[in-house]
PDB file of C-alpha atoms in Angstrom:
ATOM      1  CA  GLU P   1      -0.095   0.074   0.081  1.00 40.00           C
ATOM      2  CA  ILE P   2       2.795   2.442   0.710  1.00 41.00           C
ATOM      3  CA  LEU P   3       4.615   1.664  -2.434  1.00 44.00           C
ATOM      4  CA  ASP P   4       1.438   2.063  -4.471  1.00 47.00           C
ATOM      5  CA  ALA P   5       0.423   5.461  -2.860  1.00 44.00           C
ATOM      6  CA  PRO P   6       1.712   8.440  -4.757  1.00 48.00           C
ATOM      7  CA  ALA P   7       4.408  10.499  -2.872  1.00 48.00           C
ATOM      8  CA  CYS P   8       3.201  13.896  -1.559  1.00 49.00           C
ATOM      9  CA  GLY P   9       4.050  16.880  -3.717  1.00 50.00           C
ATOM     10  CA  CYS P  10       5.572  14.777  -6.541  1.00 52.00           C
ATOM     11  CA  SER P  11       4.304  14.436 -10.055  1.00 53.00           C
ATOM     12  CA  SER P  12       3.937  11.193 -11.808  1.00 59.00           C
ATOM     13  CA  PRO P  13       5.661  10.535 -15.211  1.00 58.00           C
ATOM     14  CA  SER P  14       2.507  10.701 -17.100  1.00 60.00           C
ATOM     15  CA  SER P  15       1.671  14.226 -15.623  1.00 62.00           C
ATOM     16  CA  LEU P  16       5.165  15.360 -16.492  1.00 58.00           C
ATOM     17  CA  GLY P  17       4.686  14.265 -20.064  1.00 60.00           C
ATOM     18  CA  ALA P  18       1.481  16.082 -20.232  1.00 62.00           C
ATOM     19  CA  GLU P  19       3.084  19.184 -18.855  1.00 62.00           C
ATOM     20  CA  ARG P  20       5.951  19.052 -21.439  1.00 64.00           C
ATOM     21  CA  SER P  21       3.484  18.408 -24.337  1.00 67.00           C
ATOM     22  CA  GLY P  22       1.305  21.339 -23.225  1.00 65.00           C
ATOM     23  CA  ALA P  23       4.550  23.503 -22.925  1.00 63.00           C
ATOM     24  CA  MET P  24       5.657  22.389 -26.468  1.00 70.00           C
ATOM     25  CA  SER P  25       2.105  23.090 -27.837  1.00 73.00           C
ATOM     26  CA  HIS P  26       2.205  26.493 -26.305  1.00 70.00           C
ATOM     27  CA  ASP P  27       5.568  27.183 -27.563  1.00 70.00           C
ATOM     28  CA  LEU P  28       4.564  26.112 -30.996  1.00 78.00           C
ATOM     29  CA  GLN P  29       1.526  28.442 -30.993  1.00 77.00           C
ATOM     30  CA  ARG P  30       3.583  31.285 -29.685  1.00 72.00           C
ATOM     31  CA  LEU P  31       5.984  30.842 -32.493  1.00 76.00           C
ATOM     32  CA  GLU P  32       3.373  30.585 -35.207  1.00 80.00           C
ATOM     33  CA  GLY P  33       1.756  33.698 -33.818  1.00 76.00           C
ATOM     34  CA  ALA P  34       5.015  35.514 -33.707  1.00 76.00           C
ATOM     35  CA  SER P  35       5.837  34.483 -37.245  1.00 83.00           C
ATOM     36  CA  ALA P  36       2.444  35.538 -38.537  1.00 84.00           C
ATOM     37  CA  LEU P  37       2.870  39.032 -36.783  1.00 82.00           C
ATOM     38  CA  ARG P  38       6.322  39.518 -38.119  1.00 84.00           C
ATOM     39  CA  THR P  39       5.033  38.728 -41.666  1.00 88.00           C
ATOM     40  CA  TRP P  40       2.345  41.197 -41.225  1.00 87.00           C
ATOM     41  CA  GLU P  41       4.705  43.832 -39.930  1.00 87.00           C
ATOM     42  CA  THR P  42       6.930  43.284 -42.769  1.00 88.00           C
ATOM     43  CA  HIS P  43       4.116  43.778 -45.217  1.00 90.00           C
ATOM     44  CA  ARG P  44       2.860  46.701 -43.474  1.00 88.00           C
ATOM     45  CA  ALA P  45       6.278  48.358 -43.372  1.00 88.00           C
ATOM     46  CA  LYS P  46       6.679  47.739 -47.144  1.00 90.00           C
ATOM     47  CA  GLN P  47       3.123  49.208 -47.923  1.00 91.00           C
ATOM     48  CA  TYR P  48       3.922  52.196 -45.749  1.00 91.00           C
ATOM     49  CA  GLY P  49       7.246  52.848 -47.675  1.00 91.00           C
ATOM     50  CA  ASP P  50       5.433  52.619 -50.979  1.00 92.00           C
ATOM     51  CA  TRP P  51       2.639  54.957 -49.726  1.00 92.00           C
ATOM     52  CA  ARG P  52       5.087  57.528 -48.300  1.00 92.00           C
ATOM     53  CA  ARG P  53       7.133  57.632 -51.468  1.00 93.00           C
ATOM     54  CA  ALA P  54       3.960  58.253 -53.516  1.00 93.00           C
ATOM     55  CA  VAL P  55       2.804  61.015 -51.150  1.00 92.00           C
ATOM     56  CA  ASP P  56       6.186  62.702 -51.091  1.00 93.00           C
ATOM     57  CA  GLY P  57       5.943  62.768 -54.884  1.00 94.00           C
ATOM     58  CA  LEU P  58       2.321  64.182 -54.785  1.00 92.00           C
ATOM     59  CA  VAL P  59       3.577  66.900 -52.214  1.00 93.00           C
ATOM     60  CA  ALA P  60       6.488  67.864 -54.178  1.00 94.00           C
ATOM     61  CA  SER P  61       4.306  68.379 -57.140  1.00 94.00           C
ATOM     62  CA  LEU P  62       1.802  70.427 -55.169  1.00 92.00           C
ATOM     63  CA  ARG P  63       4.615  72.597 -54.043  1.00 93.00           C
ATOM     64  CA  LEU P  64       5.935  73.218 -57.517  1.00 93.00           C
ATOM     65  CA  THR P  65       2.429  74.020 -58.754  1.00 92.00           C
ATOM     66  CA  LEU P  66       1.880  76.535 -56.023  1.00 91.00           C
ATOM     67  CA  ARG P  67       5.154  78.132 -56.709  1.00 92.00           C
ATOM     68  CA  ARG P  68       4.549  78.388 -60.383  1.00 93.00           C
ATOM     69  CA  GLY P  69       1.036  79.780 -59.800  1.00 91.00           C
ATOM     70  CA  ALA P  70       2.402  82.477 -57.482  1.00 90.00           C
ATOM     71  CA  PHE P  71       5.223  83.189 -59.837  1.00 92.00           C
ATOM     72  CA  GLN P  72       2.967  83.588 -62.817  1.00 91.00           C
ATOM     73  CA  SER P  73       0.560  85.778 -60.946  1.00 90.00           C
ATOM     74  CA  ARG P  74       3.340  88.030 -60.023  1.00 89.00           C
ATOM     75  CA  GLU P  75       4.612  88.125 -63.487  1.00 91.00           C
ATOM     76  CA  LEU P  76       1.219  89.192 -64.736  1.00 90.00           C
ATOM     77  CA  ASP P  77       1.055  91.891 -62.222  1.00 89.00           C
ATOM     78  CA  ALA P  78       4.396  93.138 -63.227  1.00 90.00           C
ATOM     79  CA  PHE P  79       3.514  93.084 -66.968  1.00 91.00           C
ATOM     80  CA  LEU P  80       0.230  95.069 -66.422  1.00 89.00           C
ATOM     81  CA  ARG P  81       2.067  97.709 -64.454  1.00 90.00           C
ATOM     82  CA  GLN P  82       4.726  97.995 -67.240  1.00 91.00           C
ATOM     83  CA  ARG P  83       1.948  98.171 -69.852  1.00 90.00           C
ATOM     84  CA  SER P  84       0.367 100.962 -67.865  1.00 89.00           C
ATOM     85  CA  ALA P  85       3.636 102.867 -67.771  1.00 90.00           C
ATOM     86  CA  ALA P  86       4.163 102.308 -71.536  1.00 91.00           C
ATOM     87  CA  ASP P  87       0.626 103.583 -72.266  1.00 89.00           C
ATOM     88  CA  ARG P  88       1.136 106.659 -70.107  1.00 89.00           C
ATOM     89  CA  ALA P  89       4.621 107.541 -71.829  1.00 91.00           C
ATOM     90  CA  TYR P  90       2.718 107.088 -75.263  1.00 88.00           C
ATOM     91  CA  ALA P  91       0.064 109.434 -74.374  1.00 88.00           C
ATOM     92  CA  ALA P  92       2.511 111.876 -73.152  1.00 88.00           C
ATOM     93  CA  ALA P  93       4.364 111.684 -76.452  1.00 87.00           C
ATOM     94  CA  LEU P  94       1.124 112.247 -78.408  1.00 83.00           C
ATOM     95  CA  ASN P  95       0.133 115.284 -76.212  1.00 83.00           C
ATOM     96  CA  GLY P  96       3.754 116.670 -76.750  1.00 80.00           C
ATOM     97  CA  ALA P  97       3.201 116.327 -80.550  1.00 68.00           C
ATOM     98  CA  ASN P  98       0.016 118.243 -80.279  1.00 63.00           C
ATOM     99  CA  SER P  99       1.733 121.272 -78.856  1.00 60.00           C
ATOM    100  CA  PRO P 100       1.184 124.440 -81.073  1.00 54.00           C
ATOM    101  CA  THR P 101       4.943 124.897 -81.588  1.00 53.00           C
ATOM    102  CA  SER P 102       5.232 121.414 -83.091  1.00 49.00           C
ATOM    103  CA  LEU P 103       2.285 121.711 -85.556  1.00 47.00           C
ATOM    104  CA  GLU P 104       3.113 124.700 -87.793  1.00 49.00           C
ATOM    105  CA  LYS P 105       5.793 127.427 -87.776  1.00 48.00           C
ATOM    106  CA  PRO P 106       4.441 130.979 -88.083  1.00 48.00           C
ATOM    107  CA  VAL P 107       5.134 132.782 -91.241  1.00 48.00           C
ATOM    108  CA  ALA P 108       6.704 136.129 -91.092  1.00 47.00           C
ATOM    109  CA  ALA P 109       4.736 139.054 -92.486  1.00 47.00           C
ATOM    110  CA  SER P 110       6.069 140.666 -95.606  1.00 48.00           C
ATOM    111  CA  PRO P 111       7.473 144.209 -95.078  1.00 49.00           C
ATOM    112  CA  LEU P 112       5.637 145.259 -98.236  1.00 45.00           C
ATOM    113  CA  GLY P 113       2.254 144.527 -96.855  1.00 48.00           C
ATOM    114  CA  PRO P 114      -0.116 141.690 -97.801  1.00 50.00           C
ATOM    115  CA  ASP P 115       0.340 140.126-101.117  1.00 48.00           C
ATOM    116  CA  SER P 116      -2.967 139.864-103.097  1.00 50.00           C
ATOM    117  CA  SER P 117      -1.499 138.244-106.186  1.00 50.00           C
ATOM    118  CA  PRO P 118      -2.965 134.995-107.444  1.00 52.00           C
ATOM    119  CA  THR P 119       0.030 133.153-106.184  1.00 56.00           C
ATOM    120  CA  ALA P 120      -0.173 134.583-102.799  1.00 48.00           C
ATOM    121  CA  THR P 121      -3.981 133.580-102.669  1.00 53.00           C
ATOM    122  CA  ALA P 122      -3.296 130.058-103.729  1.00 53.00           C
ATOM    123  CA  ALA P 123      -0.727 129.876-101.086  1.00 52.00           C
ATOM    124  CA  ALA P 124      -3.049 131.076 -98.445  1.00 53.00           C
ATOM    125  CA  VAL P 125      -5.716 128.669 -99.523  1.00 50.00           C
ATOM    126  CA  SER P 126      -3.249 125.904 -99.397  1.00 57.00           C
ATOM    127  CA  SER P 127      -1.985 126.934 -95.938  1.00 57.00           C
ATOM    128  CA  ALA P 128      -5.526 126.971 -94.633  1.00 57.00           C
ATOM    129  CA  GLY P 129      -6.126 123.425 -96.069  1.00 55.00           C
ATOM    130  CA  ARG P 130      -3.107 122.331 -94.248  1.00 61.00           C
ATOM    131  CA  ASN P 131      -4.189 123.947 -91.051  1.00 73.00           C
ATOM    132  CA  VAL P 132      -7.536 122.066 -91.331  1.00 76.00           C
ATOM    133  CA  LEU P 133      -5.721 118.701 -91.973  1.00 78.00           C
ATOM    134  CA  LEU P 134      -3.353 119.315 -89.105  1.00 77.00           C
ATOM    135  CA  GLU P 135      -6.082 120.165 -86.729  1.00 79.00           C
ATOM    136  CA  SER P 136      -7.827 116.961 -87.716  1.00 82.00           C
ATOM    137  CA  LEU P 137      -4.706 114.903 -87.026  1.00 80.00           C
ATOM    138  CA  SER P 138      -4.171 116.803 -83.831  1.00 82.00           C
ATOM    139  CA  GLY P 139      -7.768 115.877 -82.750  1.00 83.00           C
ATOM    140  CA  LEU P 140      -7.141 112.315 -83.581  1.00 86.00           C
ATOM    141  CA  GLN P 141      -3.843 112.257 -81.578  1.00 84.00           C
ATOM    142  CA  ARG P 142      -5.667 113.950 -78.535  1.00 86.00           C
ATOM    143  CA  ALA P 143      -8.337 111.319 -78.573  1.00 89.00           C
ATOM    144  CA  ALA P 144      -5.811 108.524 -78.920  1.00 87.00           C
ATOM    145  CA  ALA P 145      -3.791 110.120 -75.992  1.00 87.00           C
ATOM    146  CA  GLN P 146      -6.839 110.280 -73.879  1.00 89.00           C
ATOM    147  CA  ALA P 147      -7.728 106.560 -74.682  1.00 90.00           C
ATOM    148  CA  ARG P 148      -4.239 105.504 -73.764  1.00 88.00           C
ATOM    149  CA  GLU P 149      -4.257 107.439 -70.447  1.00 89.00           C
ATOM    150  CA  ALA P 150      -7.676 106.161 -69.437  1.00 89.00           C
ATOM    151  CA  PHE P 151      -6.576 102.726 -70.220  1.00 87.00           C
ATOM    152  CA  ALA P 152      -3.453 103.059 -68.203  1.00 87.00           C
ATOM    153  CA  ALA P 153      -5.346 104.556 -65.314  1.00 87.00           C
ATOM    154  CA  SER P 154      -7.928 101.698 -65.524  1.00 86.00           C
ATOM    155  CA  LEU P 155      -5.025  99.154 -65.181  1.00 82.00           C
ATOM    156  CA  LEU P 156      -3.589 100.740 -62.067  1.00 82.00           C
ATOM    157  CA  GLU P 157      -6.668 102.079 -60.411  1.00 82.00           C
ATOM    158  CA  GLY P 158      -9.400  99.666 -61.812  1.00 78.00           C
ATOM    159  CA  SER P 159     -10.330  96.302 -60.728  1.00 80.00           C
ATOM    160  CA  VAL P 160      -7.680  94.441 -62.845  1.00 80.00           C
ATOM    161  CA  LEU P 161      -4.690  94.852 -60.638  1.00 83.00           C
ATOM    162  CA  SER P 162      -6.695  94.952 -57.415  1.00 84.00           C
ATOM    163  CA  GLY P 163      -8.452  91.817 -58.291  1.00 86.00           C
ATOM    164  CA  LEU P 164      -5.202  90.147 -59.434  1.00 86.00           C
ATOM    165  CA  SER P 165      -3.457  91.121 -56.294  1.00 86.00           C
ATOM    166  CA  ALA P 166      -6.166  89.824 -53.990  1.00 88.00           C
ATOM    167  CA  THR P 167      -6.468  86.425 -56.122  1.00 89.00           C
ATOM    168  CA  THR P 168      -2.552  86.058 -55.682  1.00 89.00           C
ATOM    169  CA  THR P 169      -2.819  86.717 -51.969  1.00 89.00           C
ATOM    170  CA  GLU P 170      -5.690  84.257 -51.431  1.00 91.00           C
ATOM    171  CA  PHE P 171      -4.045  81.631 -53.593  1.00 90.00           C
ATOM    172  CA  GLU P 172      -0.787  81.867 -51.664  1.00 90.00           C
ATOM    173  CA  LYS P 173      -2.606  81.835 -48.394  1.00 92.00           C
ATOM    174  CA  THR P 174      -4.744  78.737 -49.453  1.00 92.00           C
ATOM    175  CA  GLY P 175      -1.702  76.953 -50.765  1.00 91.00           C
ATOM    176  CA  SER P 176       0.299  77.636 -47.675  1.00 91.00           C
ATOM    177  CA  GLY P 177      -2.683  76.275 -45.370  1.00 93.00           C
ATOM    178  CA  ILE P 178      -2.996  73.142 -47.574  1.00 92.00           C
ATOM    179  CA  LEU P 179       0.726  72.307 -47.402  1.00 92.00           C
ATOM    180  CA  SER P 180       0.701  72.881 -43.584  1.00 92.00           C
ATOM    181  CA  ASP P 181      -2.166  70.424 -43.219  1.00 93.00           C
ATOM    182  CA  VAL P 182      -0.605  67.853 -45.334  1.00 92.00           C
ATOM    183  CA  ASP P 183       2.681  68.189 -43.447  1.00 92.00           C
ATOM    184  CA  GLU P 184       0.792  67.761 -40.149  1.00 93.00           C
ATOM    185  CA  GLY P 185      -1.101  64.804 -41.417  1.00 93.00           C
ATOM    186  CA  LEU P 186       2.194  63.197 -42.680  1.00 92.00           C
ATOM    187  CA  LYS P 187       3.876  63.963 -39.347  1.00 93.00           C
ATOM    188  CA  ASN P 188       0.880  62.073 -37.498  1.00 94.00           C
ATOM    189  CA  VAL P 189       1.090  59.085 -39.942  1.00 92.00           C
ATOM    190  CA  SER P 190       4.912  58.830 -39.449  1.00 91.00           C
ATOM    191  CA  GLU P 191       4.482  58.989 -35.773  1.00 93.00           C
ATOM    192  CA  ALA P 192       1.922  56.229 -35.885  1.00 92.00           C
ATOM    193  CA  HIS P 193       4.072  54.147 -38.149  1.00 90.00           C
ATOM    194  CA  ALA P 194       7.060  54.458 -35.716  1.00 91.00           C
ATOM    195  CA  ASN P 195       4.917  53.647 -32.714  1.00 91.00           C
ATOM    196  CA  ALA P 196       3.589  50.571 -34.551  1.00 88.00           C
ATOM    197  CA  ALA P 197       6.994  49.449 -35.291  1.00 88.00           C
ATOM    198  CA  GLU P 198       8.296  49.948 -31.836  1.00 89.00           C
ATOM    199  CA  ALA P 199       5.388  48.078 -30.415  1.00 87.00           C
ATOM    200  CA  MET P 200       6.009  45.225 -32.557  1.00 85.00           C
ATOM    201  CA  ALA P 201       9.818  44.976 -31.794  1.00 84.00           C
ATOM    202  CA  ALA P 202       8.820  45.187 -28.066  1.00 85.00           C
ATOM    203  CA  TYR P 203       6.355  42.335 -28.553  1.00 81.00           C
ATOM    204  CA  HIS P 204       9.039  40.121 -30.336  1.00 77.00           C
ATOM    205  CA  ARG P 205      11.516  40.909 -27.530  1.00 79.00           C
ATOM    206  CA  ALA P 206       8.957  39.915 -24.926  1.00 79.00           C
ATOM    207  CA  SER P 207       8.151  36.679 -26.781  1.00 72.00           C
ATOM    208  CA  PHE P 208      11.681  35.744 -27.308  1.00 69.00           C
ATOM    209  CA  MET P 209      12.463  36.364 -23.431  1.00 72.00           C
ATOM    210  CA  GLU P 210       9.368  34.250 -22.575  1.00 65.00           C
ATOM    211  CA  GLY P 211      10.721  31.441 -24.745  1.00 59.00           C
ATOM    212  CA  ARG P 212      14.103  31.515 -22.954  1.00 59.00           C
ATOM    213  CA  ARG P 213      12.508  31.599 -19.341  1.00 59.00           C
ATOM    214  CA  ARG P 214      10.275  28.705 -20.039  1.00 54.00           C
ATOM    215  CA  PRO P 215      12.924  25.940 -20.493  1.00 50.00           C
ATOM    216  CA  GLY P 216      14.555  26.952 -17.277  1.00 45.00           C
ATOM    217  CA  ALA P 217      11.299  26.769 -15.381  1.00 43.00           C
ATOM    218  CA  GLY P 218      10.633  23.413 -16.894  1.00 43.00           C
ATOM    219  CA  GLY P 219      14.127  22.235 -16.004  1.00 42.00           C
ATOM    220  CA  GLY P 220      13.689  23.357 -12.297  1.00 42.00           C
ATOM    221  CA  SER P 221      10.493  21.527 -11.883  1.00 42.00           C
ATOM    222  CA  SER P 222      11.898  18.309 -13.469  1.00 41.00           C
ATOM    223  CA  SER P 223      14.953  18.461 -11.376  1.00 41.00           C
ATOM    224  CA  SER P 224      12.768  19.118  -8.167  1.00 41.00           C
ATOM    225  CA  SER P 225      10.473  16.228  -9.231  1.00 42.00           C
ATOM    226  CA  SER P 226      13.497  13.819  -9.652  1.00 41.00           C
ATOM    227  CA  SER P 227      14.904  14.957  -6.320  1.00 40.00           C
ATOM    228  CA  SER P 228      11.548  14.203  -4.603  1.00 42.00           C
ATOM    229  CA  SER P 229      11.332  10.915  -6.327  1.00 42.00           C
ATOM    230  CA  SER P 230      14.723   9.836  -5.298  1.00 43.00           C
ATOM    231  CA  SER P 231      14.063  11.010  -1.710  1.00 41.00           C
ATOM    232  CA  SER P 232      10.943   8.856  -1.626  1.00 38.00           C
TER     233      SER P 232
END
């Protein structure tokens, strides 16, 4: 009866085998889970790298588009201002050409008095015709000068330059806001990616350490079981 009774606090060989089988099954499941997670993490990191390269290309294109848009708006602003200055200069030149001294030089009076010969009469008629023609041309020049001056003033003081300036300012402000939001979003995504990678590395380290501790614990229990058996 004493030999058949199990010793107090000792494990039978069958129970030790079951414990070892359970531990091996647990280790196998742990290794399979760790392998699946490592595969998932590798795939996730690759997808993140591809996504980040694509996003970086889009952001670079967006920055280039915004720079070109702002540059073209400022170039158009400078062109309109130069066009206004050119029209003002042309109007001033036309007004200078319409001055009385530039139209006709005065004819000195004859010391013998007015000439009433047919030749003199024809010359007077011809001179009067020229004066009418010059006056017509002068009127056309004055009208052209006024039109040029009005156009130049409308460019500087009208809605063209003011609207262009407001549009350029709003374009640059909106573009800067978009880039700022995109950069903030990319920063958050990068932080989340780094946290996920760190968490996976910590999990793999913990899983490895658990696998190293388990054989020691198993060896300690088996040695204590053998010593208990020998003492019994």
